Coordinates of C-alpha atoms in Angstrom, one line a residue:
Chain A
M1 CA -4.1 21.5 -24.9
D2 CA -1.6 18.7 -24.8
S3 CA -1.6 18.5 -21.0
Q4 CA -5.4 18.5 -21.0
N5 CA -5.4 15.5 -23.3
K6 CA -3.1 13.7 -21.0
E7 CA -5.4 14.4 -18.1
V8 CA -8.4 13.0 -19.9
I9 CA -6.4 9.8 -20.9
T10 CA -5.2 9.4 -17.3
F11 CA -8.8 9.8 -16.0
I12 CA -10.2 7.2 -18.5
F13 CA -7.3 4.8 -17.6
L14 CA -8.0 5.1 -13.9
V15 CA -11.7 4.5 -14.4
I16 CA -11.6 1.7 -16.9
L17 CA -8.7 -0.2 -15.5
P18 CA -10.5 -1.5 -12.4
I19 CA -13.6 -2.3 -14.4
I20 CA -11.8 -4.4 -17.0
L21 CA -9.9 -6.2 -14.2
F22 CA -13.1 -6.8 -12.4
F23 CA -14.7 -8.7 -15.3
A24 CA -11.5 -10.4 -16.4
S25 CA -10.9 -11.7 -12.9
F26 CA -14.0 -14.0 -13.2
L27 CA -12.3 -15.9 -16.0
I28 CA -9.3 -16.8 -14.0
G29 CA -9.1 -20.0 -11.9
R30 CA -8.9 -23.7 -12.1
Y31 CA -12.4 -24.2 -13.5
P32 CA -12.6 -22.5 -16.9
I33 CA -15.6 -20.3 -17.5
S34 CA -16.2 -18.5 -20.8
P35 CA -16.6 -14.7 -20.9
V36 CA -20.2 -15.1 -22.2
D37 CA -21.1 -17.3 -19.2
V38 CA -19.6 -14.8 -16.8
V39 CA -21.7 -12.0 -18.2
K40 CA -24.8 -14.2 -18.3
T41 CA -24.2 -15.3 -14.7
I42 CA -23.6 -11.8 -13.4
L43 CA -26.8 -10.6 -15.2
S44 CA -28.9 -13.5 -14.1
P45 CA -30.2 -12.0 -10.8
I46 CA -31.6 -9.1 -12.8
F47 CA -32.8 -11.1 -15.8
P48 CA -34.0 -14.5 -14.4
Q49 CA -34.9 -15.8 -17.9
L50 CA -31.1 -16.3 -18.7
K51 CA -30.2 -20.0 -18.4
I52 CA -27.1 -20.7 -16.4
S53 CA -25.7 -23.8 -14.8
Q54 CA -25.7 -24.2 -11.0
T55 CA -22.0 -25.0 -10.9
I56 CA -21.0 -21.9 -12.8
S57 CA -23.3 -19.8 -10.6
T58 CA -21.8 -21.1 -7.4
I59 CA -18.2 -20.5 -8.7
V60 CA -19.0 -17.0 -9.8
F61 CA -21.1 -15.8 -6.9
E62 CA -19.7 -17.8 -3.9
I63 CA -16.0 -18.3 -4.8
R64 CA -14.8 -15.7 -7.3
L65 CA -17.0 -12.7 -6.5
P66 CA -16.2 -12.5 -2.8
R67 CA -12.5 -12.7 -3.6
I68 CA -12.6 -10.1 -6.2
I69 CA -14.5 -7.7 -4.0
A70 CA -12.1 -8.5 -1.1
A71 CA -9.1 -7.6 -3.3
F72 CA -10.8 -4.4 -4.4
A73 CA -11.7 -3.4 -0.8
V74 CA -8.3 -4.3 0.8
G75 CA -6.3 -2.8 -2.0
S76 CA -8.2 0.5 -2.1
A77 CA -8.4 0.7 1.7
L78 CA -4.6 0.3 2.2
A79 CA -3.7 2.6 -0.7
V80 CA -6.1 5.4 0.3
A81 CA -5.0 5.1 4.0
G82 CA -1.3 5.2 2.9
T83 CA -1.8 8.3 0.7
S84 CA -3.6 10.1 3.5
F85 CA -1.0 9.3 6.1
Q86 CA 1.8 10.4 3.8
S87 CA 0.0 13.7 3.3
I88 CA -0.8 14.5 6.9
F89 CA 2.7 13.4 8.2
K90 CA 4.4 15.3 5.4
N91 CA 6.5 12.3 4.7
P92 CA 6.5 10.1 1.6
L93 CA 8.0 7.1 3.5
V94 CA 5.0 6.6 5.7
S95 CA 2.7 3.6 5.4
P96 CA -0.7 2.9 7.0
D97 CA 0.7 0.8 9.8
L98 CA 2.8 3.8 11.1
L99 CA 0.6 4.2 14.2
G100 CA 0.6 0.5 15.1
V101 CA -2.6 -0.7 13.4
S102 CA -1.2 -3.8 11.8
N103 CA 0.6 -5.2 14.8
G104 CA -2.4 -4.4 17.0
A105 CA -4.7 -6.3 14.6
G106 CA -2.1 -9.1 14.3
F107 CA -2.1 -9.5 18.0
G108 CA -5.9 -9.6 18.1
A109 CA -6.0 -12.2 15.4
A110 CA -3.3 -14.3 17.1
L111 CA -5.1 -14.1 20.4
A112 CA -8.3 -15.2 18.8
I113 CA -6.6 -18.1 17.0
I114 CA -5.1 -19.6 20.2
L115 CA -8.4 -19.0 22.2
C116 CA -10.8 -20.5 19.7
S117 CA -11.0 -21.4 16.1
S118 CA -13.9 -19.2 15.1
N119 CA -13.2 -17.2 12.0
F120 CA -15.7 -14.7 13.2
I121 CA -13.9 -14.1 16.5
V122 CA -10.5 -13.8 14.6
Q123 CA -11.9 -11.1 12.4
I124 CA -13.6 -9.2 15.2
L125 CA -10.5 -9.2 17.5
A126 CA -8.2 -8.2 14.6
F127 CA -10.5 -5.3 13.9
V128 CA -10.9 -4.2 17.5
F129 CA -7.2 -4.5 18.4
G130 CA -6.2 -2.5 15.3
I131 CA -8.3 0.3 16.6
I132 CA -7.2 -0.1 20.2
S133 CA -3.5 0.1 19.3
V134 CA -3.9 3.4 17.3
S135 CA -6.1 4.8 20.1
I136 CA -3.3 4.0 22.6
T137 CA -0.7 5.7 20.3
Y138 CA -2.9 8.7 19.9
L139 CA -3.6 9.1 23.6
I140 CA 0.1 8.8 24.5
S141 CA 0.8 11.6 22.0
R142 CA -1.8 13.8 23.7
V143 CA -0.1 13.3 27.1
Y144 CA 3.2 14.7 25.8
K145 CA 1.6 17.7 24.1
A146 CA 4.6 19.7 23.1
G147 CA 6.0 17.3 20.5
G148 CA 3.1 17.3 18.0
I149 CA 3.6 15.0 15.0
L150 CA 7.0 13.7 16.1
V151 CA 5.7 12.4 19.4
L152 CA 2.7 10.8 17.6
V153 CA 5.0 9.0 15.2
L154 CA 7.4 7.9 17.9
S155 CA 4.6 6.6 20.1
G156 CA 3.3 4.7 17.0
V157 CA 6.7 3.1 16.7
A158 CA 6.7 2.1 20.4
I159 CA 3.2 0.7 20.4
S160 CA 3.9 -1.2 17.2
A161 CA 6.9 -2.8 18.8
F162 CA 5.0 -3.6 21.9
F163 CA 2.2 -5.4 20.0
N164 CA 4.9 -7.1 17.9
A165 CA 6.4 -8.5 21.2
L166 CA 2.9 -9.7 22.3
I167 CA 2.5 -11.5 18.9
S168 CA 5.9 -13.2 19.5
C169 CA 4.7 -14.2 23.0
I170 CA 1.6 -15.8 21.6
K171 CA 3.6 -17.6 18.8
F172 CA 6.0 -18.9 21.5
V173 CA 3.2 -20.5 23.5
A174 CA 1.0 -21.5 20.6
D175 CA 0.7 -25.2 19.8
P176 CA 3.2 -25.8 17.0
Q177 CA 1.1 -28.5 15.3
D178 CA -1.9 -26.4 14.3
K179 CA -2.1 -23.0 16.0
L180 CA 1.3 -21.7 15.2
P181 CA 1.1 -22.3 11.4
E182 CA -2.4 -20.8 11.5
I183 CA -1.1 -17.6 13.1
I184 CA 1.9 -17.3 10.8
Y185 CA -0.3 -17.9 7.7
W186 CA -2.7 -15.2 8.9
L187 CA 0.2 -12.7 9.5
M188 CA 1.4 -13.3 5.9
G189 CA -1.8 -12.0 4.5
C190 CA -4.2 -14.0 2.3
L191 CA -7.4 -13.5 0.4
A192 CA -8.2 -17.2 -0.1
S193 CA -10.4 -17.6 2.9
V194 CA -12.6 -14.5 2.3
T195 CA -16.4 -15.2 2.4
I196 CA -19.4 -13.1 1.8
D197 CA -20.1 -13.0 5.5
K198 CA -16.6 -11.5 6.3
L199 CA -17.2 -8.9 3.6
I200 CA -20.5 -7.9 5.0
M201 CA -18.9 -7.2 8.4
I202 CA -16.5 -4.7 7.0
I203 CA -19.0 -2.7 4.8
I204 CA -19.8 -0.1 7.5
P205 CA -16.2 0.7 8.7
F206 CA -15.0 0.6 5.1
I207 CA -17.6 3.1 3.9
I208 CA -17.2 5.4 6.9
G209 CA -13.4 5.4 6.4
I210 CA -13.5 6.1 2.7
V211 CA -16.1 8.8 3.0
I212 CA -14.1 10.7 5.7
L213 CA -10.9 10.6 3.6
L214 CA -12.7 11.5 0.4
V215 CA -14.4 14.5 2.0
L216 CA -11.3 15.8 3.7
R217 CA -9.0 15.2 0.8
W218 CA -8.5 18.9 0.0
Q219 CA -7.8 19.7 3.7
M220 CA -5.0 17.1 3.5
N221 CA -3.2 19.4 1.0
I222 CA -3.3 22.2 3.5
L223 CA -2.2 20.0 6.4
A224 CA 0.8 19.0 4.3
M225 CA 1.9 22.7 4.5
G226 CA 2.4 22.4 8.2
D227 CA 0.3 23.0 11.3
E228 CA 0.9 26.7 11.7
E229 CA 0.0 27.5 8.1
A230 CA -3.0 25.3 8.3
Q231 CA -4.2 27.1 11.4
S232 CA -3.6 30.5 9.9
L233 CA -5.8 29.4 7.0
G234 CA -8.6 28.7 9.4
L235 CA -8.2 24.9 9.9
N236 CA -7.9 23.2 13.2
P237 CA -5.0 20.9 12.5
T238 CA -5.4 18.7 15.6
K239 CA -9.0 18.0 14.9
I240 CA -8.7 17.3 11.2
R241 CA -5.7 15.1 11.8
L242 CA -7.7 13.1 14.3
L243 CA -10.5 12.7 11.9
I244 CA -8.1 11.5 9.2
I245 CA -6.3 9.1 11.5
A246 CA -9.7 7.7 12.5
G247 CA -10.7 7.2 8.9
C248 CA -7.4 5.5 8.0
T249 CA -7.6 3.3 11.1
L250 CA -11.1 2.2 10.3
L251 CA -10.1 1.3 6.7
T252 CA -6.8 -0.4 7.6
S253 CA -8.4 -2.4 10.5
A254 CA -11.2 -3.5 8.2
A255 CA -8.8 -4.5 5.5
V256 CA -6.5 -6.4 7.8
S257 CA -9.4 -8.1 9.6
I258 CA -10.3 -10.0 6.4
S259 CA -7.0 -10.4 4.7
G260 CA -4.3 -10.4 7.4
I261 CA -1.3 -8.2 7.0
I262 CA -0.6 -7.3 3.4
G263 CA 2.4 -5.0 3.3
W264 CA 3.9 -2.7 0.7
I265 CA 0.6 -1.6 -1.0
G266 CA 0.0 1.3 1.4
L267 CA 3.5 2.5 0.7
I268 CA 4.0 2.1 -3.1
I269 CA 0.5 2.7 -4.5
P270 CA 0.5 6.3 -3.2
H271 CA 3.8 6.9 -5.0
M272 CA 2.7 5.3 -8.2
A273 CA -0.5 7.4 -8.1
R274 CA 1.5 10.6 -7.3
M275 CA 3.8 9.9 -10.3
I276 CA 0.7 9.6 -12.5
V277 CA -1.6 12.4 -11.3
G278 CA 0.7 14.6 -9.1
P279 CA 0.5 15.4 -5.4
D280 CA -2.9 17.2 -5.2
N281 CA -5.0 15.0 -2.9
R282 CA -8.2 16.1 -4.6
I283 CA -7.2 13.8 -7.5
L284 CA -4.6 11.7 -5.7
I285 CA -7.0 10.1 -3.3
P286 CA -9.4 8.8 -5.9
A287 CA -6.5 7.7 -8.1
S288 CA -5.0 5.8 -5.2
L289 CA -8.3 4.1 -4.6
S290 CA -8.5 2.9 -8.2
L291 CA -4.8 1.9 -8.4
G292 CA -4.8 0.1 -5.1
A293 CA -7.9 -1.9 -6.0
S294 CA -6.5 -2.8 -9.4
F295 CA -3.1 -3.7 -8.2
L296 CA -4.2 -6.1 -5.5
L297 CA -6.7 -7.7 -7.8
L298 CA -4.1 -8.1 -10.5
V299 CA -1.6 -9.7 -8.1
D300 CA -4.3 -12.0 -6.7
N301 CA -5.2 -13.0 -10.3
I302 CA -1.6 -13.8 -10.9
S303 CA -1.4 -15.9 -7.8
R304 CA -4.5 -17.8 -8.9
A305 CA -3.6 -18.3 -12.5
V306 CA 0.2 -18.9 -12.5
I307 CA 0.8 -20.9 -9.4
T308 CA -1.2 -24.0 -8.5
I309 CA -0.6 -23.8 -4.7
E310 CA -2.0 -20.9 -2.9
I311 CA 0.9 -18.5 -2.0
P312 CA -0.1 -15.9 0.6
I313 CA -0.7 -12.7 -1.3
G314 CA 1.3 -10.6 1.1
I315 CA 4.4 -12.3 -0.3
L316 CA 3.4 -11.7 -3.9
T317 CA 2.6 -8.0 -3.5
S318 CA 6.2 -7.5 -2.5
I319 CA 7.7 -9.8 -5.1
I320 CA 5.7 -8.2 -7.9
G321 CA 5.5 -4.7 -6.4
V322 CA 9.2 -4.1 -5.7
P323 CA 10.5 -4.5 -9.2
L324 CA 7.6 -2.4 -10.5
F325 CA 8.3 0.3 -8.0
L326 CA 12.0 0.3 -8.8
Y327 CA 11.2 0.6 -12.5
L328 CA 8.9 3.6 -11.9
L329 CA 11.5 5.2 -9.6
K330 CA 14.1 5.0 -12.4
R331 CA 11.8 6.8 -14.8
G332 CA 12.3 9.9 -12.8
Y333 CA 10.7 11.3 -9.7
S334 CA 11.1 14.9 -8.9
E335 CA 9.9 14.4 -5.4
W336 CA 12.9 12.5 -4.2
S337 CA 15.3 15.4 -4.6
Chain B
M1 CA -12.1 51.8 17.9
S2 CA -9.1 50.7 16.0
L3 CA -9.1 47.9 13.6
F4 CA -6.5 46.0 15.6
E5 CA -5.8 46.6 19.3
V6 CA -3.3 45.0 21.5
N7 CA -3.7 45.8 25.2
N8 CA -1.0 44.9 27.8
I9 CA -0.3 41.4 26.5
S10 CA 2.3 39.1 28.0
F11 CA 3.5 35.6 27.1
S12 CA 5.8 33.0 28.6
Y13 CA 7.0 29.5 27.8
G14 CA 6.4 27.8 31.2
E15 CA 8.4 29.9 33.7
H16 CA 10.3 31.7 31.1
L17 CA 8.8 35.1 30.4
I18 CA 9.2 36.2 26.7
F19 CA 7.5 39.6 26.8
S20 CA 5.1 41.6 28.9
D21 CA 3.0 44.7 28.8
I22 CA 3.0 45.2 25.1
S23 CA 0.3 47.5 23.8
F24 CA -0.3 49.1 20.4
S25 CA -3.1 49.6 17.9
I26 CA -3.2 49.9 14.1
D27 CA -5.8 51.2 11.7
K28 CA -6.8 50.5 8.2
G29 CA -3.8 51.1 5.8
D30 CA -1.2 51.2 8.6
V31 CA 2.1 49.4 8.3
L32 CA 3.7 48.5 11.6
C33 CA 7.3 47.4 11.4
I34 CA 8.7 45.6 14.5
L35 CA 12.5 45.9 14.8
G36 CA 14.7 44.2 17.4
P37 CA 17.8 42.1 17.8
N38 CA 17.8 38.3 17.4
G39 CA 16.1 36.3 20.0
T40 CA 14.0 39.1 21.6
G41 CA 10.8 37.3 20.8
K42 CA 9.5 39.0 17.7
T43 CA 8.4 35.7 16.2
T44 CA 6.7 34.7 19.4
L45 CA 4.9 38.0 19.6
I46 CA 3.8 37.7 16.0
K47 CA 2.4 34.2 16.6
C48 CA 0.4 35.6 19.6
L49 CA -1.1 38.3 17.3
N50 CA -2.8 35.8 15.1
G51 CA -3.7 33.3 17.8
L52 CA -1.1 30.6 17.1
N53 CA 0.3 31.2 20.6
E54 CA -2.1 31.8 23.5
I55 CA -1.3 34.9 25.5
D56 CA -1.1 34.7 29.3
S57 CA -2.7 38.1 30.0
G58 CA -4.0 41.1 28.3
E59 CA -6.3 41.1 25.2
I60 CA -6.1 41.3 21.5
L61 CA -9.1 42.8 19.7
V62 CA -9.7 42.6 16.0
N63 CA -12.7 44.8 14.9
G64 CA -13.5 45.0 18.6
E65 CA -13.7 41.2 19.0
N66 CA -11.4 39.4 21.4
I67 CA -9.4 36.8 19.3
Q68 CA -9.2 34.4 22.2
K69 CA -13.0 33.9 21.8
L70 CA -12.8 33.4 18.0
S71 CA -12.3 30.1 16.2
F72 CA -9.3 29.6 13.9
R73 CA -11.6 30.0 11.0
Q74 CA -13.0 33.3 12.2
I75 CA -9.5 34.7 12.9
S76 CA -8.4 33.6 9.5
K77 CA -11.0 35.7 7.8
H78 CA -9.5 38.8 9.5
I79 CA -5.8 38.0 9.7
G80 CA -3.5 36.5 7.1
Y81 CA -0.1 35.2 8.0
I82 CA 3.1 34.3 6.3
P83 CA 5.6 32.5 8.5
Q84 CA 9.3 33.3 8.4
S85 CA 10.3 29.9 7.0
H86 CA 8.4 27.1 5.2
V87 CA 9.4 23.5 5.1
P88 CA 8.6 22.4 1.6
S89 CA 6.2 19.5 1.4
F90 CA 4.8 17.8 -1.8
P91 CA 5.3 19.6 -5.1
F92 CA 1.9 21.2 -5.4
R93 CA 1.2 23.5 -8.3
V94 CA 1.4 27.2 -7.6
I95 CA -2.3 27.7 -8.3
D96 CA -3.2 25.0 -5.9
V97 CA -1.1 26.6 -3.1
V98 CA -2.7 30.0 -3.7
M99 CA -6.1 28.4 -3.7
M100 CA -5.5 27.2 -0.2
G101 CA -6.1 30.8 0.8
R102 CA -9.8 30.2 0.2
A103 CA -10.0 27.7 3.0
P104 CA -11.5 30.2 5.5
Y105 CA -14.5 30.5 3.3
L106 CA -15.1 26.8 2.5
N107 CA -16.6 24.4 5.0
L108 CA -14.9 21.1 5.8
S109 CA -16.9 19.1 3.3
S110 CA -16.3 21.2 0.2
T111 CA -13.4 21.8 -2.1
P112 CA -12.6 25.1 -4.0
K113 CA -15.1 26.1 -6.7
E114 CA -14.4 27.9 -10.0
E115 CA -14.9 31.3 -8.4
D116 CA -12.2 30.4 -5.8
E117 CA -9.8 29.5 -8.6
Q118 CA -10.6 32.8 -10.2
I119 CA -9.8 34.7 -7.0
A120 CA -6.5 32.8 -6.8
L121 CA -5.7 33.6 -10.4
D122 CA -6.5 37.3 -9.8
A123 CA -4.1 37.2 -6.8
L124 CA -1.4 35.8 -9.0
K125 CA -2.1 38.5 -11.6
A126 CA -2.1 41.2 -9.0
L127 CA 1.5 40.3 -8.2
S128 CA 2.3 39.7 -12.0
I129 CA 3.3 36.1 -11.4
D130 CA 0.4 34.4 -13.2
Y131 CA 3.1 32.8 -15.5
L132 CA 4.0 30.6 -12.5
R133 CA 0.5 29.2 -12.3
D134 CA 1.3 25.6 -13.2
K135 CA 4.8 25.4 -11.8
E136 CA 5.7 23.2 -8.8
Y137 CA 6.0 25.6 -5.8
T138 CA 8.8 23.5 -4.4
N139 CA 11.0 24.3 -7.5
L140 CA 10.7 28.1 -7.2
S141 CA 13.4 30.5 -6.1
G142 CA 13.1 32.0 -2.6
G143 CA 11.8 35.3 -4.1
E144 CA 9.2 33.6 -6.3
R145 CA 8.0 31.4 -3.4
Q146 CA 7.6 34.4 -1.1
L147 CA 5.4 36.0 -3.8
V148 CA 3.3 32.8 -4.1
F149 CA 2.7 32.9 -0.4
L150 CA 1.8 36.6 -0.7
A151 CA -0.7 35.7 -3.4
R152 CA -2.2 33.0 -1.2
V153 CA -2.7 35.6 1.6
I154 CA -4.2 38.0 -0.9
A155 CA -6.6 35.3 -2.0
Q156 CA -7.5 34.9 1.7
Q157 CA -8.8 38.5 1.7
P158 CA -8.0 39.4 5.3
D159 CA -8.1 42.9 6.8
I160 CA -4.7 42.5 8.5
L161 CA -1.6 40.9 7.1
I162 CA 1.1 39.6 9.5
L163 CA 4.5 38.9 7.9
D164 CA 7.3 37.4 10.0
E165 CA 10.6 38.7 8.5
P166 CA 9.3 38.6 5.0
T167 CA 12.6 39.7 3.6
S168 CA 14.9 37.3 5.4
H169 CA 15.3 34.8 2.6
L170 CA 15.3 37.4 -0.2
D171 CA 18.2 38.9 -2.1
F172 CA 19.1 42.6 -2.1
G173 CA 16.8 43.5 -5.0
N174 CA 13.9 41.3 -4.0
Q175 CA 13.9 42.8 -0.5
I176 CA 13.1 46.3 -1.8
K177 CA 10.5 44.9 -4.3
L178 CA 8.8 43.1 -1.4
L179 CA 8.7 46.3 0.7
E180 CA 7.1 48.1 -2.3
I181 CA 4.5 45.4 -2.6
V182 CA 3.8 45.9 1.1
K183 CA 3.4 49.7 0.4
N184 CA 1.0 48.9 -2.4
L185 CA -1.1 46.6 -0.3
S186 CA -1.4 49.2 2.4
D187 CA -2.4 51.8 -0.1
A188 CA -5.1 49.4 -1.2
G189 CA -6.5 49.4 2.4
L190 CA -4.8 46.4 4.0
S191 CA -3.2 46.8 7.4
I192 CA 0.2 45.2 7.8
I193 CA 2.3 44.1 10.7
M194 CA 5.8 42.9 9.9
S195 CA 9.0 42.2 11.7
S196 CA 12.4 42.9 10.2
H197 CA 16.1 42.7 11.0
F198 CA 16.9 45.8 9.0
P199 CA 16.2 49.2 10.5
D200 CA 16.2 50.7 7.0
H201 CA 13.0 48.8 6.2
G202 CA 11.3 50.9 8.8
F203 CA 11.8 54.0 6.7
L204 CA 10.7 52.4 3.4
S205 CA 7.1 51.4 3.8
S206 CA 6.0 51.8 7.4
T207 CA 3.7 54.2 9.0
K208 CA 4.6 53.0 12.5
V209 CA 7.8 51.4 13.9
A210 CA 8.2 49.6 17.2
I211 CA 11.5 48.5 18.7
M212 CA 11.4 45.4 20.8
K213 CA 14.2 44.7 23.4
D214 CA 14.3 43.1 26.8
K215 CA 10.8 41.7 26.8
K216 CA 9.0 44.9 25.8
F217 CA 8.7 47.7 23.3
I218 CA 11.3 50.3 24.1
D219 CA 9.7 52.7 21.7
I220 CA 6.8 52.9 19.2
G221 CA 5.7 55.7 16.9
K222 CA 6.4 57.3 13.6
P223 CA 9.5 56.0 11.8
D224 CA 11.4 59.3 12.0
E225 CA 10.8 59.5 15.8
V226 CA 11.6 55.9 16.6
I227 CA 14.5 55.0 14.4
T228 CA 17.1 57.2 16.0
E229 CA 20.8 56.7 16.6
D230 CA 20.1 56.5 20.3
N231 CA 17.3 53.9 20.0
L232 CA 19.2 51.7 17.6
S233 CA 22.3 51.6 19.8
K234 CA 20.1 50.7 22.7
A235 CA 18.5 47.9 20.8
Y236 CA 21.5 46.4 19.0
G237 CA 24.3 47.4 21.4
I238 CA 26.4 49.0 18.6
N239 CA 26.8 52.6 17.4
V240 CA 24.7 53.6 14.4
N241 CA 24.9 56.6 12.1
L242 CA 21.7 57.8 10.4
I243 CA 22.5 59.3 7.0
E244 CA 20.1 61.2 4.8
H245 CA 20.3 60.3 1.2
D246 CA 19.9 62.9 -1.6
N247 CA 16.3 62.0 -2.2
G248 CA 15.4 62.5 1.4
R249 CA 15.5 58.8 2.3
K250 CA 17.3 57.9 5.5
V251 CA 19.7 54.9 5.8
C252 CA 21.2 53.4 8.9
V253 CA 24.9 52.6 8.9
P254 CA 26.1 50.4 11.7
L255 CA 29.6 51.4 12.9
E256 CA 32.4 49.0 13.5
T257 CA 32.8 47.7 17.0
N258 CA 36.5 47.0 16.7
L259 CA 35.9 43.4 17.7
K260 CA 39.2 41.6 18.5
L261 CA 39.3 37.9 18.9
N262 CA 42.2 36.0 20.4
Q263 CA 44.1 34.9 17.3
D264 CA 45.8 32.0 19.1
L265 CA 42.5 30.1 19.2
F266 CA 42.4 29.9 15.4
K267 CA 45.9 28.5 15.0
K268 CA 46.2 24.9 13.8
K269 CA 47.6 22.7 16.5

């Protein structure tokens, strides 16, 4: 009975945490808005008779809402992709950029920044090159058939290094007055420049990615037992792994395309979630989704509330995340035996 | 028509031939024990039988259907498999591991239902290990973990069970218990193919024994006819005495080979 109570409490925590954070986040920022105004403003499209000021409406809907949704989307995407990768590669040290997606996307963005200044093009090229780099990694691993997962991971490392070199090339030739800082700023990861338009562009890849990973979450458990066992249990490991990689790549590319490279979340959130709910992906994937979304939103709120200058969130996720992670690690972790 | 028929199969890794011209068949309730020295390709053969390796020639028929034409899912409904060794992954609960045995009956978009959990639980009960239900499978002893995998394959409800050296990680007592479980499963109608290092195991639960050596079966048939001093010395390159125990059970005793190594090589320099 005791363990069942614990499960219920965990479940409620994981459902309520993001909801509370969602509403609380509207209160944070340089322009103070009361909780009552926030609720009124959010309800105003449904109940037009509510009287709200134009300023508050603009701040809530055009500044704070896109940023909150972006934090949710990016945090949950990176966390779910990280959890999925750790399962199918049977390795808890894996993060979503294992197969080169981040450096590929970074190259796309850097290329777009030196070619033109359109935010739209930057986002598109980041997304497309994220997918291209993983596709190259995957195709290489198919050429060297015998090695399986090991070859896939190694070609991921290689392609990642290759795109990293290309990024350095672009940095080297970029105009140090305006283009270079822009590239560096992008690579650090930031949610400040997210707009509704950018969010709309990632809706489709985000939903497809999340749905694939949610649907296949039980099969991930079986893949974690190894390819031969998975096959003897009737699964086609190559096919399912490809589907999962595709889902993760859509999610990560979509996330990176609006926020730049935000590290660490895809590695630690899966661990935090596993410490709370255990390794069964049927519960772990939704838990990662909730925790990833909440964590990034929390960090973004801290960055907006505590510090007056805008620090790239990629820096803060590590500065806040590492001590938290080490604290959790100290509390005991049977998996690291 | 036999339940499981293997006709003249051969397999090679690239140019390197592992075995050729192997044929046998088994029926409902049969237990086939494959004996043979290290490195003869028993594991490779076993992986061919359930479609993990693709054979070069010959055919494997399960219920008359050629397994090369069946999908992994279709094969998994007929044939269950426990590999020789398992690299532990995440600390899943025992019940969740056993429930994976239901995968052949669930399509890609679904997760196990209550009835699948019940089948998994029944499998644990059948082996009297339902007390392990909520334990992490990575923290079990070798014997317990082997039973958990057996429970998973029971939940899979196949016609044929293929075990690759099921006793290799078990202690003295657990080995005999496992062979008794195999006997019980075959009495219940399952057909079993297993490989083993120990010729004695051939007498304990098998209805058929095959000895694999030099890329083929050198003999196959009833245990008493195949496990002979002559065959064993051919297979393992040593002399063996067969002794009959008081209760009629036979045991194989390998004789010393009087191996002498050059003692100088072990001296500290």
